[in-house]
Amino acid sequence: MPAKTVIDIDGSEVVSAVLQKLLNEFPGLSPRQRVQFATLEDSGGVGFFPSTGAAIETEKESITGHVRQRCLYPFEVVYRAAPKSEAQRLRIKEFLDTLGKWLERQPVKVNGGDERLAVYPELDSGNRVIKSISRTSPAHIGTAYQDGVEDWAMGLRLTYDNEFDR
């Protein structure tokens, strides 16, 4: 029987809030765009959706009761639009790919300038520290609806450390 996944409930809440703020700081967003948490309008928008919450990947406890956890927060960014051409689809894919690179702290070209996420934001609860954000899938079309609306998706995971004393 596979081991049961243990979720860091407090970490899930904290990471969701900080991640939403971080995504909305992406310099590639237009002034009217806003990344929403776990929701999208019927005709368009950008949202992020956690897959399982923050799962504890590893946990080590010292003999003094100090606990070190490595946690994963898998999520998807979804861009919903009704593209009318191949060029529009390519722009959506490019937007998601650029966002992914930016979250990975790679340099990106945005609006003719060079941008790079210098540091990950601090998490407001306990001793949690974001270590990395990485893509788990490239930007791809996830769903195409009969009315011409399409959901483009990119899988990512945020890794953070959590330390505390029992």
XYZ file of N, CA and C in Angstrom:
498
model
N 0.843 -1.178 0.000
C 0.000 0.000 0.000
C 0.890 1.243 0.000
N 0.651 2.226 -0.917
C 1.495 3.416 -0.967
C 1.333 4.256 0.292
N 2.409 4.971 0.634
C 2.377 5.841 1.802
C 1.379 6.971 1.576
N 0.706 7.367 2.642
C -0.264 8.442 2.572
C 0.476 9.778 2.485
N 0.018 10.663 1.603
C 0.608 11.988 1.478
C 0.184 12.833 2.667
N 1.154 13.452 3.322
C 0.883 14.332 4.452
C 0.947 15.765 3.938
N -0.073 16.532 4.260
C -0.189 17.909 3.774
C 0.173 18.884 4.895
N 0.946 19.899 4.550
C 1.251 21.007 5.449
C 0.128 22.028 5.267
N -0.937 21.897 6.054
C -2.141 22.724 5.897
C -1.815 24.207 6.026
N -1.117 24.586 7.092
C -0.766 26.002 7.275
C 0.096 26.486 6.118
N 1.032 25.658 5.678
C 1.892 26.014 4.556
C 1.101 26.225 3.281
N 0.093 25.400 3.039
C -0.738 25.548 1.842
C -1.397 26.912 1.798
N -1.940 27.335 2.925
C -2.626 28.638 2.991
C -1.652 29.782 2.770
N -0.504 29.716 3.421
C 0.497 30.782 3.320
C 1.054 30.855 1.907
N 1.408 29.706 1.341
C 1.985 29.681 -0.005
C 0.971 30.188 -1.029
N -0.288 29.799 -0.906
C -1.312 30.259 -1.857
C -1.389 31.782 -1.887
N -1.415 32.408 -0.723
C -1.524 33.871 -0.653
C -0.286 34.551 -1.226
N 0.892 34.074 -0.865
C 2.133 34.686 -1.345
C 2.297 34.446 -2.845
N 1.941 33.259 -3.317
C 2.065 32.946 -4.733
C 1.134 33.818 -5.572
N -0.062 34.056 -5.108
C -0.981 34.921 -5.854
C -0.397 36.334 -5.970
N 0.140 36.846 -4.894
C 0.774 38.172 -4.932
C 1.953 38.165 -5.894
N 2.805 37.142 -5.828
C 3.970 37.054 -6.701
C 3.553 36.991 -8.172
N 2.584 36.155 -8.502
C 2.128 36.035 -9.885
C 1.605 37.369 -10.414
N 0.970 38.145 -9.556
C 0.435 39.439 -9.979
C 1.513 40.512 -10.098
N 2.741 40.202 -9.690
C 3.871 41.111 -9.870
C 4.637 40.817 -11.158
N 4.235 39.783 -11.894
C 4.917 39.441 -13.143
C 4.863 40.632 -14.093
N 6.021 41.122 -14.543
C 6.038 42.308 -15.392
C 5.410 42.097 -16.764
N 5.146 40.872 -17.170
C 4.520 40.595 -18.455
C 3.006 40.705 -18.449
N 2.406 40.940 -17.273
C 0.949 41.123 -17.216
C 0.592 42.488 -17.788
N -0.499 42.546 -18.522
C -0.973 43.850 -18.987
C -1.613 44.567 -17.798
N -1.766 45.875 -17.876
C -2.352 46.611 -16.741
C -3.742 46.120 -16.333
N -4.477 45.533 -17.265
C -5.834 45.053 -16.953
C -5.859 43.610 -16.459
N -4.748 42.884 -16.613
C -4.722 41.480 -16.218
C -4.474 41.342 -14.726
N -5.123 40.319 -14.163
C -4.914 39.962 -12.769
C -4.997 38.452 -12.669
N -4.036 37.843 -11.999
C -4.045 36.394 -11.817
C -4.944 36.078 -10.625
N -5.931 35.236 -10.859
C -6.893 34.881 -9.817
C -6.552 33.527 -9.208
N -7.016 33.312 -7.990
C -6.801 32.042 -7.299
C -7.981 31.116 -7.553
N -7.716 29.983 -8.193
C -8.663 28.879 -8.370
C -9.975 29.273 -9.033
N -9.913 30.277 -9.920
C -11.121 30.667 -10.637
C -10.738 31.359 -11.940
N -11.624 31.264 -12.917
C -11.470 31.953 -14.194
C -12.850 32.397 -14.673
N -12.881 33.494 -15.385
C -14.117 33.925 -16.030
C -14.419 32.950 -17.173
N -15.678 32.889 -17.609
C -16.054 31.971 -18.684
C -15.325 32.252 -19.985
N -15.070 33.521 -20.296
C -14.509 33.870 -21.597
C -13.008 34.146 -21.586
N -12.402 34.303 -20.406
C -10.976 34.575 -20.406
C -10.424 34.913 -19.038
N -9.097 35.008 -18.986
C -8.416 35.378 -17.761
C -7.256 34.446 -17.475
N -6.554 34.750 -16.388
C -5.423 33.941 -15.953
C -5.678 33.564 -14.497
N -5.472 32.292 -14.186
C -5.654 31.833 -12.810
C -4.626 30.774 -12.470
N -4.451 30.560 -11.171
C -3.594 29.446 -10.765
C -4.384 28.544 -9.847
N -4.084 27.261 -9.967
C -4.860 26.229 -9.313
C -3.921 25.250 -8.615
N -3.936 25.209 -7.275
C -3.109 24.216 -6.583
C -3.625 22.817 -6.872
N -2.695 21.871 -7.012
C -3.077 20.496 -7.323
C -3.500 19.728 -6.083
N -2.639 19.720 -5.059
C -2.921 18.906 -3.875
C -2.734 19.658 -2.571
N -2.284 20.877 -2.628
C -1.843 21.563 -1.417
C -0.368 21.272 -1.225
N 0.176 21.736 -0.126
C 1.610 21.593 0.137
C 1.886 20.235 0.774
N 2.485 19.357 0.011
C 2.784 18.006 0.489
C 4.173 17.973 1.103
N 4.288 17.308 2.237
C 5.585 17.142 2.884
C 6.314 16.021 2.155
N 7.426 16.376 1.503
C 8.200 15.405 0.735
C 9.144 14.619 1.649
N 9.875 15.336 2.494
C 10.769 14.682 3.448
C 10.648 15.374 4.794
N 10.941 14.607 5.834
C 10.932 15.165 7.186
C 12.016 14.470 7.995
N 12.849 15.286 8.638
C 13.906 14.757 9.491
C 13.798 15.443 10.841
N 13.867 14.622 11.893
C 13.791 15.161 13.241
C 15.054 14.796 13.998
N 15.647 15.803 14.629
C 16.855 15.554 15.421
C 16.460 14.992 16.784
N 17.438 14.523 17.518
C 17.142 13.972 18.851
C 16.681 15.050 19.821
N 16.928 16.321 19.471
C 16.461 17.422 20.324
C 15.061 17.893 19.947
N 14.473 17.289 18.911
C 13.112 17.634 18.507
C 13.026 18.711 17.441
N 14.158 19.093 16.843
C 14.142 20.071 15.756
C 13.764 19.343 14.460
N 12.738 19.846 13.776
C 12.204 19.196 12.580
C 12.535 20.038 11.348
N 13.010 19.356 10.312
C 13.271 19.979 9.015
C 12.437 19.246 7.975
N 11.591 20.013 7.301
C 10.742 19.450 6.260
C 11.081 20.077 4.911
N 11.004 19.286 3.870
C 11.035 19.784 2.495
C 9.624 19.555 1.964
N 8.980 20.632 1.507
C 7.587 20.558 1.071
C 7.446 20.985 -0.385
N 6.492 20.372 -1.057
C 6.199 20.681 -2.459
C 4.774 21.201 -2.575
N 4.610 22.254 -3.340
C 3.302 22.836 -3.607
C 3.114 22.829 -5.126
N 2.513 21.760 -5.672
C 2.292 21.705 -7.121
C 1.078 22.555 -7.504
N 1.203 23.238 -8.651
C 0.086 24.066 -9.110
C 0.149 24.220 -10.617
N -0.936 24.713 -11.185
C -1.023 24.981 -12.614
C -1.414 26.431 -12.810
N -0.827 27.065 -13.799
C -1.286 28.376 -14.242
C -2.067 28.131 -15.524
N -3.279 28.665 -15.562
C -4.158 28.474 -16.724
C -4.485 29.836 -17.330
N -4.310 29.926 -18.627
C -4.617 31.142 -19.382
C -5.799 30.808 -20.282
N -6.940 31.426 -20.023
C -8.151 31.165 -20.813
C -8.366 32.318 -21.787
N -8.587 31.982 -23.051
C -8.808 32.990 -24.090
C -9.530 32.339 -25.258
N -9.969 33.177 -26.198
C -10.604 32.699 -27.430
C -9.754 33.168 -28.605
N -8.591 32.531 -28.808
C -7.714 32.979 -29.892
C -8.343 32.723 -31.258
N -8.129 33.680 -32.139
C -8.702 33.575 -33.488
C -7.657 33.160 -34.518
N -6.395 33.097 -34.113
C -5.356 32.765 -35.085
C -4.230 31.985 -34.404
N -3.405 31.403 -35.244
C -2.219 30.702 -34.765
C -1.276 31.673 -34.040
N -1.172 32.899 -34.541
C -0.311 33.911 -33.918
C -0.769 34.221 -32.489
N -2.074 34.297 -32.273
C -2.590 34.540 -30.919
C -2.286 33.362 -30.001
N -2.392 32.152 -30.503
C -2.055 30.968 -29.704
C -0.566 30.979 -29.326
N 0.271 31.355 -30.282
C 1.707 31.439 -29.994
C 2.007 32.497 -28.928
N 1.279 33.622 -28.945
C 1.478 34.661 -27.916
C 1.077 34.151 -26.532
N 0.007 33.370 -26.463
C -0.416 32.798 -25.179
C 0.654 31.838 -24.664
N 1.141 30.970 -25.536
C 2.191 30.023 -25.140
C 3.448 30.777 -24.708
N 3.815 31.804 -25.456
C 4.995 32.599 -25.113
C 4.816 33.294 -23.755
N 3.611 33.817 -23.489
C 3.335 34.441 -22.197
C 3.576 33.445 -21.063
N 3.002 32.243 -21.190
C 3.162 31.233 -20.143
C 4.609 30.784 -20.008
N 5.290 30.570 -21.132
C 6.698 30.163 -21.073
C 7.555 31.240 -20.406
N 7.293 32.504 -20.721
C 8.039 33.609 -20.113
C 7.745 33.695 -18.620
N 6.494 33.529 -18.251
C 6.134 33.515 -16.829
C 6.872 32.390 -16.110
N 6.911 31.213 -16.712
C 7.612 30.080 -16.107
C 9.086 30.364 -15.906
N 9.731 30.915 -16.915
C 11.153 31.265 -16.791
C 11.364 32.304 -15.695
N 10.503 33.308 -15.656
C 10.608 34.359 -14.637
C 10.471 33.763 -13.234
N 9.510 32.862 -13.056
C 9.333 32.217 -11.749
C 10.536 31.355 -11.380
N 11.231 30.829 -12.375
C 12.446 30.040 -12.141
C 13.663 30.944 -11.907
N 13.434 32.246 -11.928
C 14.465 33.274 -11.712
C 15.463 33.336 -12.856
N 14.997 32.970 -14.051
C 15.810 33.126 -15.258
C 15.570 34.531 -15.826
N 16.549 35.092 -16.529
C 16.304 36.387 -17.181
C 15.324 36.214 -18.344
N 14.416 37.167 -18.502
C 13.426 37.135 -19.580
C 13.321 38.519 -20.217
N 12.885 38.538 -21.459
C 12.588 39.788 -22.163
C 11.101 40.052 -22.020
N 10.756 41.209 -21.465
C 9.357 41.591 -21.288
C 9.215 43.046 -21.723
N 8.297 43.289 -22.647
C 8.043 44.646 -23.135
C 9.330 45.352 -23.563
N 10.222 44.627 -24.209
C 11.454 45.204 -24.719
C 12.571 45.358 -23.704
N 12.312 45.008 -22.450
C 13.339 45.140 -21.417
C 13.714 43.796 -20.821
N 14.836 43.780 -20.132
C 15.289 42.574 -19.445
C 14.737 42.564 -18.025
N 14.152 41.456 -17.637
C 13.576 41.315 -16.296
C 14.083 40.027 -15.671
N 14.173 40.046 -14.357
C 14.562 38.842 -13.623
C 14.024 38.955 -12.199
N 13.411 37.902 -11.722
C 12.950 37.859 -10.340
C 14.173 37.684 -9.454
N 14.486 38.690 -8.658
C 15.729 38.692 -7.871
C 15.679 37.687 -6.723
N 14.617 37.709 -5.956
C 14.483 36.809 -4.804
C 13.027 36.392 -4.679
N 12.828 35.233 -4.078
C 11.463 34.812 -3.787
C 10.971 35.553 -2.550
N 9.674 35.830 -2.487
C 9.159 36.543 -1.321
C 9.210 35.675 -0.062
N 9.202 36.345 1.062
C 9.177 35.631 2.340
C 7.775 35.106 2.597
N 7.720 33.964 3.266
C 6.436 33.395 3.681
C 6.161 33.883 5.102
N 4.922 34.236 5.354
C 4.565 34.924 6.586
C 4.349 34.036 7.801
N 4.474 32.755 7.666
C 4.115 31.871 8.769
C 5.264 30.933 9.118
N 5.655 30.936 10.373
C 6.669 29.998 10.836
C 8.019 30.253 10.197
N 8.759 29.186 10.015
C 10.093 29.259 9.430
C 10.099 28.639 8.041
N 9.130 28.998 7.231
C 9.042 28.482 5.870
C 9.806 29.413 4.925
N 10.583 28.816 4.021
C 11.395 29.585 3.073
C 11.271 28.943 1.693
N 10.855 29.739 0.701
C 10.770 29.235 -0.673
C 12.179 28.982 -1.185
N 12.401 27.786 -1.708
C 13.699 27.415 -2.259
C 13.718 27.515 -3.786
N 12.620 27.117 -4.424
C 12.591 27.172 -5.884
C 11.161 27.071 -6.391
N 10.995 27.532 -7.628
C 9.774 27.300 -8.393
C 10.253 26.786 -9.740
N 9.701 25.668 -10.178
C 10.134 25.096 -11.449
C 8.941 24.550 -12.220
N 9.090 24.558 -13.527
C 8.026 24.029 -14.388
C 8.094 22.507 -14.416
N 6.926 21.891 -14.374
C 6.830 20.442 -14.488
C 6.257 20.035 -15.842
N 5.726 20.999 -16.581
C 5.260 20.755 -17.948
C 5.376 22.055 -18.723
N 5.590 21.945 -20.022
C 5.622 23.156 -20.836
C 4.207 23.703 -21.017
N 4.115 24.928 -21.465
C 2.806 25.501 -21.773
C 2.183 24.689 -22.907
N 0.917 24.341 -22.732
C 0.224 23.516 -23.720
C -1.268 23.795 -23.669
N -1.960 23.432 -24.731
C -3.412 23.594 -24.717
C -3.995 22.458 -23.888
N -4.777 22.834 -22.892
C -5.373 21.836 -22.008
C -6.768 21.447 -22.449
N -7.592 22.453 -22.735
C -8.980 22.207 -23.112
C -9.393 23.198 -24.187
N -10.101 22.722 -25.171
C -10.683 23.582 -26.203
C -12.203 23.391 -26.146
N -12.926 24.474 -25.969
C -14.379 24.415 -25.853
C -15.024 24.703 -27.211
N -16.278 24.297 -27.367
C -16.964 24.445 -28.648
C -17.185 25.901 -29.043
N -17.207 26.811 -28.068
C -17.421 28.225 -28.386
C -16.137 28.942 -28.793
N -15.019 28.207 -28.940
C -13.762 28.803 -29.363
C -12.835 29.192 -28.232
N -13.318 29.100 -27.000
C -12.483 29.411 -25.836
C -11.535 28.238 -25.599
N -10.289 28.560 -25.240
C -9.278 27.535 -24.969
C -8.612 27.811 -23.628
N -8.286 26.742 -22.932
C -7.508 26.824 -21.699
C -6.100 26.339 -21.992
N -5.135 27.229 -21.863
C -3.726 26.891 -21.993
C -3.173 26.742 -20.599
N -2.381 25.704 -20.361
C -1.926 25.409 -19.001
C -0.426 25.167 -18.956
N 0.125 25.390 -17.778
C 1.537 25.108 -17.512
C 1.613 24.579 -16.081
N 2.226 23.413 -15.915
C 2.395 22.830 -14.592
C 3.672 23.342 -13.932
N 3.578 23.632 -12.637
C 4.734 24.111 -11.870
C 4.712 23.486 -10.484
N 5.841 23.627 -9.805
C 5.869 23.239 -8.397
C 6.774 24.204 -7.650
N 6.304 24.577 -6.500
C 7.049 25.437 -5.597
C 7.592 24.541 -4.494
N 8.877 24.664 -4.209
C 9.522 23.879 -3.159
C 9.905 24.821 -2.031
N 9.596 24.426 -0.806
C 9.999 25.253 0.326
C 10.434 24.377 1.489
N 11.246 24.966 2.342
C 11.681 24.309 3.561
C 10.898 24.870 4.733
N 10.670 24.016 5.694
C 9.968 24.406 6.916
C 10.752 23.814 8.092
N 11.050 24.640 9.073
C 11.766 24.171 10.267
C 11.016 24.618 11.511
N 10.979 23.721 12.482
C 10.340 24.044 13.762
C 10.798 23.059 14.816
N 10.524 23.389 16.073
C 10.833 22.497 17.181
C 9.542 21.880 17.702
N 9.601 20.599 17.985
C 8.420 19.897 18.531
C 8.330 20.145 20.016
